[in-house]
Coordinates of C-alpha atoms and ligand atoms in Angstrom, one line a residue:
M1 CA 39.9 -56.8 47.5
S2 CA 39.2 -53.9 49.9
T3 CA 37.0 -52.0 47.4
T4 CA 33.6 -53.5 47.4
L5 CA 31.7 -54.3 44.2
L6 CA 28.1 -53.3 44.6
R7 CA 25.7 -55.9 43.3
D8 CA 22.5 -54.8 45.0
P9 CA 19.8 -54.5 42.2
S10 CA 18.8 -51.0 43.3
A11 CA 22.4 -49.8 43.3
L12 CA 23.0 -51.3 39.8
E13 CA 19.8 -49.6 38.5
A14 CA 21.1 -46.3 39.7
Y15 CA 23.9 -46.5 37.2
A16 CA 21.9 -48.2 34.3
R17 CA 21.3 -45.1 32.2
D18 CA 23.0 -42.0 30.9
V19 CA 21.2 -39.0 29.4
S20 CA 20.9 -40.7 26.1
G21 CA 18.1 -42.9 27.5
L22 CA 20.0 -46.1 26.6
R23 CA 19.6 -48.6 29.5
G24 CA 22.1 -51.3 30.5
V25 CA 22.2 -52.8 33.9
P26 CA 25.8 -53.5 34.9
E27 CA 26.7 -56.8 36.6
A28 CA 28.5 -54.9 39.3
V29 CA 29.4 -51.3 40.2
A30 CA 32.8 -50.2 41.6
R31 CA 33.2 -46.9 43.3
P32 CA 36.9 -46.4 43.9
E33 CA 38.0 -43.5 46.1
S34 CA 41.7 -43.3 44.9
L35 CA 44.0 -44.1 42.1
D36 CA 45.3 -47.2 44.1
E37 CA 41.7 -48.5 44.3
V38 CA 41.3 -48.1 40.6
V39 CA 44.4 -50.2 40.1
E40 CA 43.0 -52.8 42.5
I41 CA 39.6 -52.9 40.7
M42 CA 41.2 -53.2 37.3
R43 CA 43.5 -56.0 38.4
H44 CA 40.5 -57.8 39.8
A45 CA 38.6 -57.3 36.6
A46 CA 41.6 -58.6 34.6
S47 CA 41.7 -61.8 36.7
D48 CA 38.0 -62.3 36.2
H49 CA 38.1 -61.3 32.5
A50 CA 35.4 -58.8 33.3
C51 CA 34.5 -55.9 31.0
V52 CA 34.7 -52.5 32.6
T53 CA 33.0 -49.3 31.5
A54 CA 34.1 -46.0 33.2
A55 CA 31.4 -43.5 34.1
G56 CA 31.7 -40.0 35.4
A57 CA 28.5 -38.1 35.9
Q58 CA 26.7 -40.0 33.1
T59 CA 25.6 -37.0 31.1
S60 CA 26.7 -38.7 27.9
T61 CA 24.1 -38.3 25.1
T62 CA 25.5 -41.3 23.2
G63 CA 25.1 -44.2 25.7
A64 CA 28.9 -44.1 26.2
S65 CA 28.7 -44.4 30.0
V66 CA 26.2 -47.2 30.0
A67 CA 27.7 -50.7 30.7
M68 CA 25.9 -53.1 28.3
Q69 CA 28.1 -56.0 29.8
G70 CA 30.4 -56.4 32.8
W71 CA 31.2 -53.9 35.4
L72 CA 30.7 -50.1 35.7
L73 CA 33.5 -48.1 37.3
S74 CA 32.1 -44.9 38.7
T75 CA 34.5 -42.1 39.4
R76 CA 31.9 -40.1 41.5
A77 CA 33.8 -40.8 44.7
M78 CA 37.1 -39.5 43.2
A79 CA 36.2 -35.8 43.2
R80 CA 39.3 -34.2 44.9
I81 CA 41.0 -31.2 43.5
I82 CA 44.5 -32.2 44.5
D83 CA 46.3 -29.0 43.8
I84 CA 46.0 -25.6 42.1
D85 CA 49.3 -24.0 41.2
A86 CA 48.8 -20.4 40.3
A87 CA 52.4 -19.9 39.3
T88 CA 52.3 -22.6 36.6
R89 CA 48.6 -22.1 36.0
T90 CA 47.9 -25.8 36.6
A91 CA 45.3 -27.9 38.4
R92 CA 45.8 -31.5 39.4
V93 CA 42.5 -33.3 39.8
E94 CA 40.8 -36.6 40.3
P95 CA 38.5 -37.5 37.4
G96 CA 35.2 -37.2 39.2
V97 CA 35.6 -33.5 39.9
L98 CA 32.7 -31.6 38.3
I99 CA 33.8 -28.9 35.9
G100 CA 31.7 -26.3 37.7
D101 CA 33.4 -27.2 41.0
L102 CA 36.8 -26.8 39.4
Q103 CA 35.8 -23.4 38.1
R104 CA 34.8 -22.2 41.6
A105 CA 38.0 -23.5 43.0
C106 CA 40.1 -21.7 40.4
A107 CA 38.3 -18.4 40.7
P108 CA 40.1 -17.1 43.8
F109 CA 43.4 -17.5 41.9
G110 CA 42.1 -15.4 39.0
L111 CA 42.2 -18.5 36.8
F112 CA 39.7 -20.7 34.9
F113 CA 39.5 -23.9 33.0
A114 CA 38.6 -23.0 29.4
P115 CA 36.5 -26.0 28.3
D116 CA 32.9 -25.1 29.2
P117 CA 30.4 -27.8 28.1
T118 CA 26.8 -26.5 28.7
S119 CA 26.6 -29.4 31.2
E120 CA 29.5 -28.1 33.2
E121 CA 27.6 -28.1 36.5
E122 CA 26.7 -31.8 36.1
S123 CA 29.6 -33.3 34.1
S124 CA 33.0 -34.5 35.3
V125 CA 36.6 -33.7 34.2
G126 CA 37.2 -37.4 33.4
G127 CA 34.1 -37.4 31.1
A128 CA 35.3 -34.2 29.5
I129 CA 38.7 -35.7 28.8
A130 CA 37.2 -39.0 27.6
C131 CA 34.9 -37.2 25.2
N132 CA 37.1 -34.2 24.3
A133 CA 34.2 -32.0 25.4
S134 CA 33.8 -28.5 24.2
G135 CA 31.4 -25.6 24.7
P136 CA 30.6 -22.1 23.6
R137 CA 34.0 -20.7 24.5
T138 CA 35.7 -23.4 22.3
L139 CA 35.5 -20.9 19.5
R140 CA 38.4 -19.0 21.2
Y141 CA 40.1 -21.5 23.4
G142 CA 39.7 -24.9 21.7
A143 CA 38.3 -28.1 23.1
T144 CA 39.4 -30.0 26.2
R145 CA 42.3 -31.7 24.3
S146 CA 44.5 -28.6 24.3
H147 CA 44.0 -28.0 28.0
V148 CA 45.2 -31.4 29.3
R149 CA 48.9 -31.3 30.2
A150 CA 49.3 -34.8 31.6
L151 CA 47.3 -37.7 32.9
T152 CA 47.6 -41.0 34.7
A153 CA 45.5 -43.8 33.3
V154 CA 44.9 -47.3 34.7
L155 CA 45.0 -49.9 31.9
A156 CA 42.9 -53.0 31.3
D157 CA 45.5 -55.2 33.0
G158 CA 45.6 -53.0 36.1
S159 CA 48.9 -51.3 35.2
R160 CA 49.5 -47.6 35.6
Y161 CA 50.3 -45.5 32.6
D162 CA 51.6 -41.9 32.9
A163 CA 51.5 -39.6 29.9
R164 CA 52.7 -36.1 29.7
R165 CA 52.7 -33.7 26.7
P166 CA 56.2 -33.3 25.3
L167 CA 57.7 -29.9 26.2
V168 CA 59.9 -29.7 23.1
E169 CA 58.7 -27.3 20.4
K170 CA 60.0 -29.4 17.5
N171 CA 60.1 -33.2 16.9
T172 CA 60.9 -35.2 13.8
V173 CA 61.0 -38.7 15.3
G174 CA 58.8 -41.0 13.4
Y175 CA 55.1 -40.8 12.8
Q176 CA 53.3 -37.9 14.3
L177 CA 50.5 -40.1 15.7
A178 CA 53.0 -41.6 18.2
H179 CA 54.4 -38.3 19.4
D180 CA 52.0 -37.6 22.2
P181 CA 50.3 -40.3 24.2
V182 CA 48.0 -37.8 26.0
D183 CA 46.2 -37.4 22.6
W184 CA 45.4 -41.2 22.6
F185 CA 43.4 -40.9 25.8
V186 CA 41.6 -37.6 25.1
G187 CA 38.5 -38.5 23.2
S188 CA 38.9 -42.3 23.7
E189 CA 35.6 -42.7 25.5
G190 CA 36.9 -45.1 28.1
T191 CA 38.0 -47.7 25.5
I192 CA 41.8 -47.7 26.2
G193 CA 42.1 -46.9 29.9
I194 CA 40.6 -45.3 33.0
V195 CA 41.8 -41.7 33.5
A196 CA 42.5 -41.7 37.2
E197 CA 44.2 -38.3 37.6
A198 CA 44.8 -35.3 35.3
E199 CA 46.9 -32.2 35.2
L200 CA 45.0 -29.4 33.5
A201 CA 46.1 -26.1 32.0
L202 CA 44.4 -23.0 33.4
L203 CA 44.0 -19.5 31.9
P204 CA 43.9 -16.1 33.5
V205 CA 40.4 -14.7 33.8
P206 CA 40.1 -11.8 31.3
A207 CA 39.7 -8.4 32.9
Q208 CA 36.6 -7.5 30.7
V209 CA 33.9 -9.8 29.3
L210 CA 30.9 -8.5 27.4
G211 CA 28.0 -10.7 26.6
L212 CA 25.3 -9.6 24.0
G213 CA 22.0 -11.2 23.0
V214 CA 21.2 -10.0 19.5
P215 CA 17.8 -10.9 18.0
F216 CA 17.5 -11.1 14.2
A217 CA 14.5 -11.2 11.8
D218 CA 15.4 -14.6 10.6
E219 CA 17.9 -17.5 10.5
A220 CA 19.6 -16.4 7.3
R221 CA 20.6 -13.0 8.7
A222 CA 21.6 -14.4 12.1
L223 CA 23.9 -17.0 10.4
A224 CA 25.4 -14.5 8.0
F225 CA 26.1 -12.3 11.0
I226 CA 28.0 -15.2 12.7
V227 CA 30.2 -15.7 9.6
A228 CA 30.9 -12.0 9.4
A229 CA 31.7 -11.8 13.2
R230 CA 34.4 -14.5 12.7
E231 CA 35.9 -12.5 9.8
T232 CA 35.6 -8.9 10.9
P233 CA 38.9 -7.6 12.4
A234 CA 37.1 -5.0 14.6
V235 CA 35.6 -7.7 16.8
A236 CA 37.1 -10.9 18.4
P237 CA 34.3 -13.1 19.7
R238 CA 35.1 -15.9 22.2
C239 CA 31.7 -17.4 21.6
L240 CA 29.0 -17.2 19.0
E241 CA 25.9 -19.2 20.0
Y242 CA 22.8 -19.5 17.8
F243 CA 19.2 -19.9 18.8
D244 CA 16.4 -20.5 16.3
V245 CA 12.9 -19.1 16.8
E246 CA 11.9 -22.1 19.0
S247 CA 14.9 -22.1 21.2
F248 CA 14.8 -18.3 21.5
G249 CA 11.3 -18.9 22.8
I250 CA 12.7 -21.3 25.4
V251 CA 15.2 -18.6 26.5
R252 CA 12.5 -16.0 26.8
A253 CA 10.3 -18.4 28.9
E254 CA 13.3 -19.1 31.2
M255 CA 13.8 -15.4 31.6
G256 CA 10.1 -14.8 32.2
D257 CA 10.3 -12.0 29.7
A258 CA 8.0 -12.5 26.7
S259 CA 8.6 -8.9 25.6
W260 CA 12.2 -9.4 24.4
A261 CA 12.0 -9.0 20.6
P262 CA 8.8 -11.1 20.3
T263 CA 8.7 -11.1 16.5
A264 CA 12.4 -12.1 16.0
G265 CA 13.1 -15.3 14.1
A266 CA 16.5 -16.0 15.6
M267 CA 18.9 -14.8 18.2
V268 CA 22.7 -14.9 18.5
Y269 CA 24.5 -14.8 21.9
L270 CA 28.1 -13.6 21.7
E271 CA 30.9 -12.8 24.2
E272 CA 34.0 -10.8 23.7
A273 CA 36.7 -11.0 26.3
G274 CA 40.0 -9.2 26.8
D275 CA 41.9 -6.8 29.0
G276 CA 40.6 -3.6 27.3
E277 CA 37.1 -2.2 26.9
P278 CA 35.1 -4.5 24.6
P279 CA 34.2 -2.9 21.3
L280 CA 30.4 -2.5 21.9
D281 CA 30.0 0.0 19.1
A282 CA 31.7 -2.2 16.6
W283 CA 29.4 -5.1 17.6
L284 CA 26.3 -3.0 17.3
A285 CA 27.3 -1.6 13.9
L286 CA 28.0 -5.2 12.7
A287 CA 24.6 -6.4 14.0
E288 CA 22.8 -3.5 12.4
S289 CA 24.4 -4.2 9.1
F290 CA 22.5 -7.6 9.2
G291 CA 19.2 -5.9 10.1
A292 CA 19.3 -6.2 13.9
N293 CA 17.7 -3.5 15.9
A294 CA 20.1 -2.0 18.5
G295 CA 17.2 -1.4 20.8
D296 CA 16.5 -5.2 21.0
V297 CA 20.1 -6.0 22.0
R298 CA 20.5 -7.3 25.6
V299 CA 23.8 -6.6 27.3
F300 CA 25.1 -9.2 29.8
D301 CA 27.8 -7.4 31.8
G302 CA 29.5 -8.6 34.9
E303 CA 30.0 -12.0 36.5
Q304 CA 26.4 -12.5 37.6
A305 CA 24.9 -11.5 34.3
L306 CA 27.3 -13.8 32.4
R307 CA 26.3 -16.7 34.7
E308 CA 22.7 -15.9 34.0
A309 CA 23.4 -16.1 30.2
R310 CA 24.9 -19.6 30.7
R311 CA 21.9 -20.6 32.7
L312 CA 19.6 -19.5 29.8
R313 CA 21.7 -21.4 27.3
H314 CA 21.5 -24.5 29.4
A315 CA 17.7 -24.1 29.5
C316 CA 17.5 -25.3 25.8
P317 CA 18.8 -28.8 26.2
A318 CA 17.1 -29.0 29.6
A319 CA 13.7 -28.1 28.0
M320 CA 14.3 -30.7 25.3
H321 CA 14.8 -33.4 27.9
E322 CA 11.6 -32.3 29.7
R323 CA 9.7 -32.5 26.4
T324 CA 10.9 -36.0 25.8
A325 CA 10.5 -37.4 29.3
P326 CA 6.8 -38.5 28.9
Y327 CA 7.8 -40.7 25.9
L328 CA 10.7 -42.6 27.4
A329 CA 8.5 -45.4 28.6
Q330 CA 7.1 -46.0 25.1
G331 CA 10.5 -46.2 23.4
G332 CA 10.8 -42.6 22.6
R333 CA 13.8 -40.5 23.3
R334 CA 15.4 -37.1 22.7
M335 CA 17.6 -37.2 19.5
S336 CA 20.1 -34.5 19.0
T337 CA 22.6 -34.1 16.2
D338 CA 26.2 -33.2 16.8
W339 CA 27.5 -32.7 13.2
A340 CA 29.6 -29.7 12.3
V341 CA 30.7 -28.3 8.9
P342 CA 33.1 -25.6 8.0
P343 CA 31.5 -22.5 9.5
R344 CA 30.9 -20.7 6.2
L345 CA 28.8 -23.7 5.0
A346 CA 26.6 -24.0 8.1
A347 CA 23.6 -22.0 6.8
H348 CA 23.5 -24.0 3.6
A349 CA 23.9 -27.3 5.6
L350 CA 21.1 -26.4 7.9
I351 CA 18.7 -25.6 5.1
E352 CA 19.6 -28.9 3.4
A353 CA 19.3 -30.9 6.6
R354 CA 15.8 -29.4 7.3
T355 CA 14.7 -30.3 3.8
I356 CA 15.9 -33.9 4.1
C357 CA 14.1 -34.2 7.5
A358 CA 10.9 -32.8 6.1
A359 CA 11.0 -35.2 3.1
H360 CA 11.1 -38.1 5.6
G361 CA 8.1 -36.7 7.4
V362 CA 10.1 -35.7 10.5
P363 CA 8.6 -32.7 12.4
A364 CA 10.9 -29.6 12.3
P365 CA 13.7 -29.8 14.8
V366 CA 14.5 -27.2 17.5
V367 CA 18.0 -25.8 16.6
Y368 CA 20.6 -24.1 18.8
G369 CA 24.3 -24.4 19.4
H370 CA 27.8 -23.5 18.6
L371 CA 27.3 -22.0 15.1
G372 CA 30.5 -20.0 15.5
N373 CA 32.2 -23.3 15.0
G374 CA 29.7 -24.4 12.3
H375 CA 28.2 -26.7 14.9
P376 CA 24.4 -26.6 15.5
H377 CA 22.4 -29.2 17.5
M378 CA 19.2 -30.2 15.7
N379 CA 16.9 -31.6 18.4
F380 CA 14.0 -34.0 17.8
V381 CA 11.5 -35.4 20.2
A382 CA 10.9 -39.0 19.1
R383 CA 7.7 -40.2 20.8
N384 CA 8.1 -43.9 20.2
A385 CA 10.5 -46.5 18.6
D386 CA 8.9 -46.0 15.1
E387 CA 9.7 -42.3 15.3
V388 CA 13.2 -43.1 16.4
R389 CA 13.7 -45.2 13.3
T390 CA 12.2 -42.6 11.0
I391 CA 14.5 -39.8 12.4
E392 CA 17.5 -42.1 12.2
R393 CA 16.8 -42.8 8.5
A394 CA 16.6 -39.0 7.9
L395 CA 19.8 -38.4 9.8
A396 CA 21.7 -41.0 7.9
E397 CA 21.0 -39.0 4.8
V398 CA 21.8 -35.7 6.5
L399 CA 25.1 -37.1 7.7
R400 CA 26.2 -38.3 4.3
M401 CA 25.5 -34.7 3.0
I402 CA 27.5 -33.3 6.0
I403 CA 30.5 -35.5 5.2
A404 CA 30.3 -34.5 1.5
M405 CA 30.6 -30.9 2.7
G406 CA 33.8 -31.7 4.6
G407 CA 32.0 -31.9 8.0
T408 CA 32.1 -34.3 10.9
V409 CA 29.3 -36.5 12.3
A410 CA 30.2 -35.8 15.9
A411 CA 31.9 -32.6 16.9
E412 CA 31.7 -32.8 20.7
H413 CA 29.6 -35.5 22.2
G414 CA 31.7 -38.4 20.9
I415 CA 30.4 -41.5 19.2
G416 CA 29.6 -43.8 22.2
K417 CA 27.2 -46.6 21.3
I418 CA 24.3 -44.8 19.8
K419 CA 26.4 -43.0 17.1
A420 CA 29.0 -45.8 16.6
K421 CA 27.1 -46.8 13.4
W422 CA 28.0 -43.4 11.8
L423 CA 31.8 -43.9 12.3
S424 CA 32.3 -45.9 9.1
L425 CA 30.5 -43.1 7.2
Q426 CA 33.3 -40.8 8.1
A427 CA 36.5 -42.9 8.7
N428 CA 38.0 -44.8 5.8
G429 CA 39.4 -48.3 6.0
R430 CA 42.9 -47.2 7.0
Q431 CA 41.7 -44.8 9.7
L432 CA 39.5 -47.5 11.1
A433 CA 42.4 -50.0 11.1
L434 CA 44.6 -47.5 13.0
M435 CA 41.9 -47.0 15.6
R436 CA 41.5 -50.7 16.0
A437 CA 45.3 -51.1 16.3
L438 CA 45.4 -48.5 19.1
K439 CA 42.5 -50.2 20.9
H440 CA 44.2 -53.6 20.6
E441 CA 47.5 -52.3 21.9
F442 CA 45.9 -51.1 25.1
D443 CA 43.0 -53.5 25.4
P444 CA 43.8 -56.8 23.5
E445 CA 40.9 -58.6 25.1
G446 CA 38.4 -55.8 24.3
R447 CA 37.2 -55.5 27.9
L448 CA 37.1 -51.7 28.2
A449 CA 33.9 -49.9 27.4
P450 CA 32.6 -52.5 25.0
G451 CA 30.4 -51.1 22.3
N452 CA 31.9 -47.6 22.4
I453 CA 33.4 -46.2 19.2
L454 CA 34.4 -49.4 17.5
Ligands
FAD501 C1 22.2 -30.8 29.1 C2 23.5 -31.2 28.5 C3 24.3 -30.3 27.8 C4 25.5 -30.8 27.2 N1 26.3 -29.9 26.6 C5 27.5 -30.3 26.2 C6 28.4 -29.3 25.6 O1 28.1 -28.1 25.5 N2 29.6 -29.8 25.1 C7 29.9 -31.1 25.2 O2 31.0 -31.4 24.8 N3 29.1 -32.0 25.7 C8 27.9 -31.6 26.2 N4 27.1 -32.6 26.8 C9 27.5 -34.0 26.8 C10 28.2 -34.4 28.1 O3 27.8 -33.6 29.2 C11 29.7 -34.4 27.9 O4 30.1 -35.4 27.0 C12 30.5 -34.6 29.2 O5 31.9 -34.4 29.0 C13 30.4 -36.0 29.8 O6 30.9 -36.0 31.1 P1 30.4 -37.0 32.2 O7 31.1 -36.9 33.4 O8 28.9 -37.0 32.3 O9 30.8 -38.4 31.5 P2 30.0 -39.8 31.3 O10 28.7 -39.5 30.6 O11 29.9 -40.5 32.6 O12 31.0 -40.6 30.4 C14 31.2 -40.1 29.1 C15 32.3 -41.0 28.4 O13 33.5 -40.8 29.1 C16 34.0 -42.0 29.7 N5 34.7 -41.7 30.9 C17 34.1 -41.0 32.0 N6 35.0 -40.8 32.9 C18 36.2 -41.5 32.5 C19 37.4 -41.7 33.1 N7 37.8 -41.2 34.3 N8 38.3 -42.4 32.3 C20 38.0 -42.9 31.1 N9 36.8 -42.7 30.5 C21 35.9 -42.0 31.2 C22 32.9 -42.9 29.7 O14 33.2 -44.3 29.6 C23 32.1 -42.5 28.5 O15 32.6 -43.1 27.4 C24 25.8 -32.2 27.3 C25 25.0 -33.1 27.9 C26 23.8 -32.6 28.5 C27 23.0 -33.6 29.2

């Protein structure tokens, strides 16, 4: 085999963790530089009966890109943007391309890739496809799934599998779940094949984008504003991001501006995008009807200001990682929920979730996230293994309540290894059987990303 397998302990250690804090040292690391090399590695793995876990940039929060057994296949050396076709608004890319790099490459064409995980500067397209990643703008444009037109995967036996979304607008042939193989791979977390190339849909950059930071007296008013913003015809938000009192504090600290609405109990960051002038007056009137003070509203206007808003949003998870770092050595870790409920139920769900956590003696979480989609992240700093267990007990109860409300246990980070135990809370026997059947069809020996999802 021309592609070398790294076995040096320091090289293996470099790939032993993702952001979840889970550690698993792979037996070997492969760093293919092309689709042909992925094929070669997967054939080699098949002949050795070796397990293979794909890894992009390893920003997974669920241990999904940690290899607990067998080899790790890193796509970091496959970071070529093969082609951007402005006429068809399509980009063809290798899986290791960072989303931020793709955005910069698309900008001169007046195009952008809609999925925008907060981690876009450090996470890969392959990881986004494998996790069906989403972000603030998902409110308007949907998650990664709807922006993948075609992909080439390499399967467990080393064969190449090309999948393209059907172009027909109607189809009555058989079960819907077999209509579109692209959908099998999006969100499959490396368990049925290695995505080695992808064709992505791009959108035209809107002529006008307005960002507003709107402080509110408390969480109840901020969340009621978010629901109203989804339902008021005069406005059309493309993102509605929530910050509780603590995370708004993180934002202020990052800005170096303690004077921004210092007594506010919550803040909502929103964007509206389109070709005409954004309706600033309508937004201010709506905010004021929920008690916001127009004088406290910060306007983020223009490319640079919008980039700054993204940086401030990213400061929240980054700060939580920093707060957790001192406890990693003693078995602690950052714990972040990824549940979502129907947006109108989010305020109630958050109150109930906080009550359950307090009843378990868990310190109050820091809450921020995509409340426009009914999707907050509750963040906990577990200082040791005992605290991890206590928080997990509380979260098991929270997640049962979320499912009873018609919610999901994982809205964007996937299930990976750490959250695999929650899968059976949500999926019934038939759904689990169908997932196992799909896995078995592509990976009968169970060698791909063992421990992920199932
Ligand atoms: C600070 C921070 C903020 C975040 N914000 C968001 C957010 O807003 N939205 C969101 O959705 N997520 C978010 N995440 C989670 C994470 O960044 C995403 O899940 C991201 O898509 C993972 O990409 P990655 O390249 O790091 O993948 P990795 O972590 O390397 O892998 C993730 C999964 O994808 C599989 N995989 C990777 N590449 C391939 C491939 N080529 N073929 C097959 N399988 C593959 C892996 O096996 C694994 O199962 C955040 C994480 C951090 C640390």
